Coordinates of C-alpha atoms in Angstrom, one line a residue:
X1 CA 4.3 -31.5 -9.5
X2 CA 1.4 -30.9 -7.8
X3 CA 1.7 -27.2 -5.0
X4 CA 2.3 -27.8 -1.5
X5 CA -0.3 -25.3 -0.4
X6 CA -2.7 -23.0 -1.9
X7 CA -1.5 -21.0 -4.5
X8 CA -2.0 -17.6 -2.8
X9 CA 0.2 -19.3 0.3
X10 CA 2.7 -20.4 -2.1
X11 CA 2.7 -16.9 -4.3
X12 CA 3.6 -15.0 -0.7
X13 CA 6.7 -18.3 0.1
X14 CA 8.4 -18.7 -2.9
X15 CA 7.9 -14.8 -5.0
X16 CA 9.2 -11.4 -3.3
X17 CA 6.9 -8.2 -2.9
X18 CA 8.7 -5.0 -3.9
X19 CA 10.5 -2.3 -1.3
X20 CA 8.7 -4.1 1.4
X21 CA 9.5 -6.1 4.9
X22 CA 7.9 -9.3 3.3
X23 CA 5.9 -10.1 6.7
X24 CA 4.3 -7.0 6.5
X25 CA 3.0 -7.2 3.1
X26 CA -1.0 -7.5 2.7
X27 CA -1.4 -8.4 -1.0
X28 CA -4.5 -8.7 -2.8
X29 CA -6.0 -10.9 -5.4
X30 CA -7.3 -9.2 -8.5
X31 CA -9.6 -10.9 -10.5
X32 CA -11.0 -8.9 -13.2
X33 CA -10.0 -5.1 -14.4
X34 CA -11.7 -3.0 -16.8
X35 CA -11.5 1.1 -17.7
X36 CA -10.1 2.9 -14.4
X37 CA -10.9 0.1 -12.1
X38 CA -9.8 -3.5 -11.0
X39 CA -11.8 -6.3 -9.3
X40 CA -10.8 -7.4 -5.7
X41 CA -11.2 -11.3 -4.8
X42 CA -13.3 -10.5 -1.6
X43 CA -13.8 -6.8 -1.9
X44 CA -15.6 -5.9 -5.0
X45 CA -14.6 -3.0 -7.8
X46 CA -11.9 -0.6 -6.7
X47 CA -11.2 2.9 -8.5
X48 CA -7.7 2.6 -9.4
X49 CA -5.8 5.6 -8.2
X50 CA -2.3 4.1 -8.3
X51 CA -2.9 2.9 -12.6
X52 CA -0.9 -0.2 -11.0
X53 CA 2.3 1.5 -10.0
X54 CA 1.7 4.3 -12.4
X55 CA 1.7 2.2 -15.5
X56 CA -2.3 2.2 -17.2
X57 CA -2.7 5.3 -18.8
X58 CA -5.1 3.2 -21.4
X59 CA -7.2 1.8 -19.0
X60 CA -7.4 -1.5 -17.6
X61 CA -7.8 -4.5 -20.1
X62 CA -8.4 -2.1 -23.4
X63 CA -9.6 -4.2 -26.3
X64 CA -7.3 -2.8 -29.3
X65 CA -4.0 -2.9 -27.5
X66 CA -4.6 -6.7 -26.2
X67 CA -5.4 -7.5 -29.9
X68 CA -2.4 -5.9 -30.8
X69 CA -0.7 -7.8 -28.8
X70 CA -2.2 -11.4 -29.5
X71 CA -1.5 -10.6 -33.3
X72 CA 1.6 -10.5 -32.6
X73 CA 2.1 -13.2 -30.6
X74 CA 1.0 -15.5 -33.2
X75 CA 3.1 -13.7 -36.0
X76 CA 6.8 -13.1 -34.1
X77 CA 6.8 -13.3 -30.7
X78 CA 10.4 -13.0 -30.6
X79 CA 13.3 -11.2 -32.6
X80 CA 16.9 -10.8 -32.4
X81 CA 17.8 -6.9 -31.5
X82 CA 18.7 -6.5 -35.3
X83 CA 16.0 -7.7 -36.9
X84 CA 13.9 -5.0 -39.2
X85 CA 10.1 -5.4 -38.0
X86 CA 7.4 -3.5 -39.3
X87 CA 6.3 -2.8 -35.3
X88 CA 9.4 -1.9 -34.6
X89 CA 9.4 0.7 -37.5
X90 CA 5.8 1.5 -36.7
X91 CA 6.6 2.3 -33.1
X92 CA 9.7 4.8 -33.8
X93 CA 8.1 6.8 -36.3
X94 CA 5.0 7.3 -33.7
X95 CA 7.6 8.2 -31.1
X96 CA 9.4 10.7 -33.5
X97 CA 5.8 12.1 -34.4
X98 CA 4.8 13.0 -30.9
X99 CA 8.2 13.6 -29.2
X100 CA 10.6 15.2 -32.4
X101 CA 13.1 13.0 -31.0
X102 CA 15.4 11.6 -33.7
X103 CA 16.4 8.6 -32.7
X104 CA 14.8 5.6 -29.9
X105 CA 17.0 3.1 -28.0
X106 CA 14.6 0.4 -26.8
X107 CA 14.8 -1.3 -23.3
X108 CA 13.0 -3.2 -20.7
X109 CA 11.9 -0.6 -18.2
X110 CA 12.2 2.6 -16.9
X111 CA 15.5 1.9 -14.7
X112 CA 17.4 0.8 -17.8
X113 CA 16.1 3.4 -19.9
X114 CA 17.7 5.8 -17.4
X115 CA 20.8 3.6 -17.1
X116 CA 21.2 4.1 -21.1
X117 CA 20.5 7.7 -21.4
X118 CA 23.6 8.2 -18.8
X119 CA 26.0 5.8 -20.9
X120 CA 24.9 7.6 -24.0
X121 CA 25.2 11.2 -22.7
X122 CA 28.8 10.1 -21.3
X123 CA 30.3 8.6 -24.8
X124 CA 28.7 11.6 -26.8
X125 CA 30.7 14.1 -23.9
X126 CA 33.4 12.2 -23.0
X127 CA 32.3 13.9 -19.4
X128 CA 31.3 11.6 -16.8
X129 CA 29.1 13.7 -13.9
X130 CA 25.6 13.7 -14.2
X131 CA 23.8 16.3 -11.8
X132 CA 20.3 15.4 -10.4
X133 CA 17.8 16.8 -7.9
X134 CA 17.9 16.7 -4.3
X135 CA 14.5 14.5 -4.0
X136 CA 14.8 13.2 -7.4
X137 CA 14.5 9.1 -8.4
X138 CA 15.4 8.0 -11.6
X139 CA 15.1 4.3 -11.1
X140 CA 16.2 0.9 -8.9
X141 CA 19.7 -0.1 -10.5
X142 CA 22.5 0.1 -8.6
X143 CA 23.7 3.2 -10.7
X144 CA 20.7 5.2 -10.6
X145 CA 20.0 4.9 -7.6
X146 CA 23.9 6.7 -7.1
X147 CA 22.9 9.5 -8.9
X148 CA 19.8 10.3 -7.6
X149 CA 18.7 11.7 -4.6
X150 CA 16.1 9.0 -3.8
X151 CA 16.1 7.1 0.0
X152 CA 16.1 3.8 -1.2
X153 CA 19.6 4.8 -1.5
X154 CA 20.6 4.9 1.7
X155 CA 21.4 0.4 2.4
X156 CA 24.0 0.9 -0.4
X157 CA 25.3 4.0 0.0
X158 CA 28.9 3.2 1.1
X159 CA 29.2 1.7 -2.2
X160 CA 28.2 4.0 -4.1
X161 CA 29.9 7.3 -6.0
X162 CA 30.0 10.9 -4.6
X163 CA 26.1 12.3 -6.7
X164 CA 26.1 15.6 -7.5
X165 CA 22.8 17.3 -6.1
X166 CA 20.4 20.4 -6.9
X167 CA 19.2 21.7 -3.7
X168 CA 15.5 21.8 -4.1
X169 CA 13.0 23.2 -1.3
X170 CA 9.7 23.2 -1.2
X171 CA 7.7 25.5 -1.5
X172 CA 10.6 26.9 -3.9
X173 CA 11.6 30.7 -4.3
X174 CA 10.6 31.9 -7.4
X175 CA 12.5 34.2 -9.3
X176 CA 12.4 38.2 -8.7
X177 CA 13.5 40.8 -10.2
X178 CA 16.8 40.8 -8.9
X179 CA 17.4 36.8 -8.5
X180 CA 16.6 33.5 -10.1
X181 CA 14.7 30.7 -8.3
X182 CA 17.0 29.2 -5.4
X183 CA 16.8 25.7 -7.4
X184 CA 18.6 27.7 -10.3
X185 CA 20.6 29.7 -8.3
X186 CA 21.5 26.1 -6.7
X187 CA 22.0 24.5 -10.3
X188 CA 24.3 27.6 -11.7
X189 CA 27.0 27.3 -8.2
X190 CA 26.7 23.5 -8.5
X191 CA 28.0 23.6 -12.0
X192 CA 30.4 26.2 -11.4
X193 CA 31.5 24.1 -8.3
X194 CA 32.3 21.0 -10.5
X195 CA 34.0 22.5 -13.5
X196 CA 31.1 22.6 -16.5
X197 CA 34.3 20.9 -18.6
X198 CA 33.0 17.5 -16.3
X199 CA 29.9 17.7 -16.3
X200 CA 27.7 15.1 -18.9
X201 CA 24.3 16.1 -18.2
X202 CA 21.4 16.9 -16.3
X203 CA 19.4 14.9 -15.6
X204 CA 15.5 15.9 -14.1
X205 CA 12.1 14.6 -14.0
X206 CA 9.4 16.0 -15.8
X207 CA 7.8 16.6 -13.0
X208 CA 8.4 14.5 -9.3
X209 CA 6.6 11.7 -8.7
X210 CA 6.1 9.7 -5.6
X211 CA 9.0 12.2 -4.0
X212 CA 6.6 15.1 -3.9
X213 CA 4.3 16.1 -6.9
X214 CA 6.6 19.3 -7.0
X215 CA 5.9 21.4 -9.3
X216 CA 9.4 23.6 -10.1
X217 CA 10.0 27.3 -10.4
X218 CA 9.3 28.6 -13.3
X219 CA 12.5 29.8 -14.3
X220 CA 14.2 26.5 -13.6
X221 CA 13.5 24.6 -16.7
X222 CA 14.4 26.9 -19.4
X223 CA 17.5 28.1 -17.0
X224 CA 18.7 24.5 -16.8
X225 CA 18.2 24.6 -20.8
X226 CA 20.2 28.0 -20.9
X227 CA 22.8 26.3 -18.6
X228 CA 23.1 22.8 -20.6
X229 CA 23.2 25.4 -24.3
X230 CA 26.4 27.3 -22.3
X231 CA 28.4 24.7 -21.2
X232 CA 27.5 21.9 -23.7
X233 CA 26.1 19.6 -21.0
X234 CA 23.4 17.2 -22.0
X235 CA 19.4 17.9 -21.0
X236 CA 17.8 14.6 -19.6
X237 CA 14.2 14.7 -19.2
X238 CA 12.7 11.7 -17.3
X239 CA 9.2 11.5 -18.1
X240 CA 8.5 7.8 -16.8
X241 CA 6.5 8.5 -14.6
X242 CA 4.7 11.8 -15.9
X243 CA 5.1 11.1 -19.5
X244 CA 2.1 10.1 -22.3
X245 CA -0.2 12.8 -21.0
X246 CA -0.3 12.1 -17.3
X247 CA 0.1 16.0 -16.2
X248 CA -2.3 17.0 -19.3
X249 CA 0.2 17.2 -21.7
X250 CA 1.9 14.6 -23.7
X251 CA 5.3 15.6 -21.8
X252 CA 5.6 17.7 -18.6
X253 CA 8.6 19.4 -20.3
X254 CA 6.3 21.1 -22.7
X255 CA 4.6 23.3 -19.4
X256 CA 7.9 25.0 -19.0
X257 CA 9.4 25.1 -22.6
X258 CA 12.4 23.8 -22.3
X259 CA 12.9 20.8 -25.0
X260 CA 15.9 18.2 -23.9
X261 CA 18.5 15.9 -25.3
X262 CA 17.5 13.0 -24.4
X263 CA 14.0 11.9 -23.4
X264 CA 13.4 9.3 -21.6
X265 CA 10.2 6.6 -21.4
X266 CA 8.8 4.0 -19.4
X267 CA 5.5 2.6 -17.9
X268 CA 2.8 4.4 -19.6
X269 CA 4.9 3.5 -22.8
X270 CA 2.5 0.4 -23.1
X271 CA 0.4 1.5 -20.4
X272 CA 2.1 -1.2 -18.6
X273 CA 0.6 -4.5 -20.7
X274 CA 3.9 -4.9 -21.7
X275 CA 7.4 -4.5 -19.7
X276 CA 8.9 -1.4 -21.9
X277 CA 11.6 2.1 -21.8
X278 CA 13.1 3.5 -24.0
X279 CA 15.7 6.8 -24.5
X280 CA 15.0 9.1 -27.3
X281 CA 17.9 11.3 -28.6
X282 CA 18.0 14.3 -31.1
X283 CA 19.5 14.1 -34.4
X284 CA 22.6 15.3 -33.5
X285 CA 23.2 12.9 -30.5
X286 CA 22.2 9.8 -32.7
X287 CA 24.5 10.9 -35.8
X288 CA 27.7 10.6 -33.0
X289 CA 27.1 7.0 -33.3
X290 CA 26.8 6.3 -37.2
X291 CA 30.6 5.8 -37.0
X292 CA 31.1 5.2 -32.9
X293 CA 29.9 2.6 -31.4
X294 CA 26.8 2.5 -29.0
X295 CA 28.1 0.0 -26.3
X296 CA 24.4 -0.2 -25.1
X297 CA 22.4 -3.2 -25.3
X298 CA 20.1 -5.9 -24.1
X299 CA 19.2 -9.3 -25.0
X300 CA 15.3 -8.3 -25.2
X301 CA 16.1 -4.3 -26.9
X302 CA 12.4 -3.9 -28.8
X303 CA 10.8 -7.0 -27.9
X304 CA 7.8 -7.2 -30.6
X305 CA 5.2 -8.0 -27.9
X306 CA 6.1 -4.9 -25.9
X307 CA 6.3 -2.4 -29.3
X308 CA 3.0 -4.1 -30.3
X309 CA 1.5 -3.0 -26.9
X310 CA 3.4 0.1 -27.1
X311 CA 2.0 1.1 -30.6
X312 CA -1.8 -0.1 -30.0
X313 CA -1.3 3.2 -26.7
X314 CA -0.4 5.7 -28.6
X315 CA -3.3 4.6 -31.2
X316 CA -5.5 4.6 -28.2
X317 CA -4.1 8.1 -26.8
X318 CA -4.5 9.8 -29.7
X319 CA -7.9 8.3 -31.4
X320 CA -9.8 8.6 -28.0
X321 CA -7.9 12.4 -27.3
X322 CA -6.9 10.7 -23.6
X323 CA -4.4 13.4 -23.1
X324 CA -7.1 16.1 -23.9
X325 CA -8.8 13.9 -21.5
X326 CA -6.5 14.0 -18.6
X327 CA -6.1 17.9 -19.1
X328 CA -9.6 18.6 -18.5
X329 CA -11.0 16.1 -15.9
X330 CA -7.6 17.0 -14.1
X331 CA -8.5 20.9 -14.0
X332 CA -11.9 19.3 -12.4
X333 CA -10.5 17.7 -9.9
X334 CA -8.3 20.5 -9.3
X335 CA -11.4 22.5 -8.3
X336 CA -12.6 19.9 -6.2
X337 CA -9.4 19.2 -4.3
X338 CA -9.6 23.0 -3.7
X339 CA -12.9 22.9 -2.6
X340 CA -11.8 20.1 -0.2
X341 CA -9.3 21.7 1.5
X342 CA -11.5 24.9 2.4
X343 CA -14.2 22.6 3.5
X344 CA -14.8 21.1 7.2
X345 CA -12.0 18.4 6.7
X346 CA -10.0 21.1 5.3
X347 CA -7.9 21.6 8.3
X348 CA -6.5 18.3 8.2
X349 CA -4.9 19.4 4.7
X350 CA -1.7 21.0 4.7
X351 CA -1.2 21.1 0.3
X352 CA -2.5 20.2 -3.0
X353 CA 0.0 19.6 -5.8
X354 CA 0.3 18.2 -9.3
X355 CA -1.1 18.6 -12.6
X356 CA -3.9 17.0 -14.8
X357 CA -4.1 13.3 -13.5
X358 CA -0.9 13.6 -11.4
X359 CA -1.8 15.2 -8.3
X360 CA -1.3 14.9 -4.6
X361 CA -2.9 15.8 -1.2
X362 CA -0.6 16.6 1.4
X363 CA -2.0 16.3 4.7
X364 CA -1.1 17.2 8.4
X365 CA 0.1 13.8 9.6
X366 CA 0.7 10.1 8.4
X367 CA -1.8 9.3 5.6
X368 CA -2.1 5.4 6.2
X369 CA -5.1 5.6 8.2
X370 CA -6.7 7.6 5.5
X371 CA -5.9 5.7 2.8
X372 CA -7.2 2.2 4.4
X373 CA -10.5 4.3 4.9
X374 CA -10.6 4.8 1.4
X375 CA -9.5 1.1 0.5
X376 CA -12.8 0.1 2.7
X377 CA -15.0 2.5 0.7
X378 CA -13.6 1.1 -2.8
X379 CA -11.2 3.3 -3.7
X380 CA -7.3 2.1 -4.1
X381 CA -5.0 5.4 -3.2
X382 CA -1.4 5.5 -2.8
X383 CA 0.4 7.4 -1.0
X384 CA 3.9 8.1 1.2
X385 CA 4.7 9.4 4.5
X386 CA 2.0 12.6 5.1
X387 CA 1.1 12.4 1.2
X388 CA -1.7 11.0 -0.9
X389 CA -1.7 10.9 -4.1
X390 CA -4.4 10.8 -7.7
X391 CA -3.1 9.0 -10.6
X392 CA -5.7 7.2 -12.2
X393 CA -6.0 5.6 -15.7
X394 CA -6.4 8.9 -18.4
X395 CA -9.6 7.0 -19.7
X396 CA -11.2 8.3 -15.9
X397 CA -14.3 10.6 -17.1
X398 CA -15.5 13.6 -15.0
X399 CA -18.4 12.3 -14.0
X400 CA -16.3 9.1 -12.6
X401 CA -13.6 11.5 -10.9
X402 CA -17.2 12.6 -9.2
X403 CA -17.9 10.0 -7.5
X404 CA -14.6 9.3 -6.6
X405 CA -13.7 12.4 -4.7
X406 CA -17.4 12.9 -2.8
X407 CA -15.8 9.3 -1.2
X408 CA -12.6 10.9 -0.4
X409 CA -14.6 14.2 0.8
X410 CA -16.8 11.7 3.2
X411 CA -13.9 9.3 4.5
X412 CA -12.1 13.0 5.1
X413 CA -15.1 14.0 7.5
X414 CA -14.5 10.3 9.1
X415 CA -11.3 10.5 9.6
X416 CA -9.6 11.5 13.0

């Protein structure tokens, strides 16, 4: 049946856009991608510093994990959830090999990876609260959205549960000599407020995404550890978003020492060629279940296309040292973010936060304006509210990251 109207007419008609009014939705056609860029239908090349909703830590369009792929496409492209596959297997013991998790339970995405790393932690306690940051988000479901501090809350709130929160300012207090951090000293009343006896887990990010770019006290990770080893409440890490090297390490937990519980994946898991989350567990946790049941599950749990994507990334993270990568070009582009904000446009710049390629500009008003400058000069930055923020591909070299930022230092002298 032949379209009504053209397809790009017919796209906007009949297919939502994401968190948005739909009228006020520009959308863009990309035709081509490659490395840290895409291709814009009309606009040329753009330097990707979004990695398409913080999935493509490979790079656009890398040639071994869309082999991967195709290879097994035209061996299994589909399997029931108990079916033994070798890229099943292949893909756990890579996981257990960078992560020293135990034990992986395989979903679609990020927001049912969450969704399972609650239902576990409650059947291994037999507790039911989990605790969670003030400007946390964990995740779009219905339930995670309840138990995290998010705004895109707020339209369902009357339906939702009482969510138990860590009050978390920024700039935070650190820890003195004579007090911990006010997010710990928030944590340790919290969990005294709510009985520790009712309490399941905690449940943090690595490190905040699109909320912030926080980076936490110091004390606060291993004190949440400390806390969750007292009381035998679970440690949740949610690395989806800063996970697989993004903050120059393969795991943001690893900056503050503090291993968890349960880890849990998403986007960069198959630097987004492949819809994919998962929630690791330790030994212990997954032995609970050899004789329990797991009442977890999903009609495509370890689909072989999205493990085949999954395992060509970390093949490509480790044999082209991206995470090494991200570690260094992010201290460089520390030191030029630095140097921007005491240069002329510095004024206009109120912070800079983040680590390796996870970092954030927070200026002194809304940062649209800025952004569309940048979008004119080729460059694809995201941001919220007073915020922009720099997450490209890991694959981005420093000579790239360059050129990149003398465009954001000359839109910044533009910009009024």
């Amino acid at each position: 049946m032949p379209l009504e109207k053209d397809w790009y007419t017919a796209q906007r008609d009949r297919i939502f856009f994401t968190w948005s009014a739909q009228q006020n939705v520009r959308g863009f056609e990309i035709v081509d991608a490659e490395g840290p860029r895409f291709k814009v239908a009309g606009q040329g090349w753009m330097w990707d510093l979004q990695s398409q909703t913080y999935n493509v830590c490979a790079g656009h369009r890398h040639p071994q994990i869309v082999a991967r792929m195709i290879e097994q496409i035209q061996t299994l492209p589909a399997a029931h959830p108990h079916a033994l596959l070798p890229v099943r297997m292949e893909l756990a013991q890579l996981l257990h090999l960078h992560t020293g998790m135990h034990k992986a339970f395989f979903t679609t995405g990020g927001s049912e990876a969450v969704e399972n790393a609650i239902k576990i932690a409650r059947l291994v306690t037999g507790r039911s609260k989990i605790i969670t940051r003030r400007t946390s988000y964990h995740g779009a479901t219905l339930a995670v959205l309840g138990i995290a501090g998010d705004q895109r809350k707020k339209p369902f709130e009357r339906d939702l549960a009482n969510a138990f929160h860590i009050e978390d300012p920024y700039p935070a207090r650190e820890a003195d000599g004579e007090k911990c951090s006010d997010w710990l000293e928030s944590l340790t009343h919290l969990i005294e407020r709510e009985n520790p006896e009712t309490i399941a887990a905690i449940l943090l990010e690595g490190m905040t995404g699109v909320n912030g770019m926080q980076t936490p006290p110091r004390d606060f990770w291993p004190g949440a550890r400390k806390l969750c080893n007292d009381y035998g409440i679970l440690l949740i890490d949610d690395e989806i978003f800063s996970g697989f090297g993004r903050t120059g390490k393969w795991w943001a937990w690893q900056h503050w020492g503090a291993a968890p519980d349960i880890l849990v994946l998403g986007k960069g898991l198959t630097s987004g060629y492949g819809p994919m989350g998962a929630a690791l567990v330790t030994e212990k946790i997954a032995r609970h279940f050899d004789d329990k049941i797991l009442w977890c599950g999903l009609t495509n749990f370890a689909h072989p296309v999205s493990c085949a994507a999954a395992v060509a990334t970390l093949r490509v993270l480790e044999n082209e040292k991206l995470v090494e990568n991200a570690a260094r070009v992010g201290e460089a582009l520390r030191r030029r973010l630095l140097a921007l904000n005491s240069g002329p446009g510095g004024a206009k710049i109120r912070d800079i936060r983040g680590k390796g390629l996870m970092q954030a500009i927070v200026f002194d008003r809304p940062s649209a304006t800025f952004l569309e400058l940048l979008w004119e000069r080729g460059v694809f930055a995201p941001g919220a509210a007073d915020m922009m923020f720099i997450c490209p591909p890991l694959c981005l070299s420093e000579a790239q990251m360059n050129e990149i930022m003398d465009i954001v230092e000359s839109a910044l002298g533009t910009w009024n």
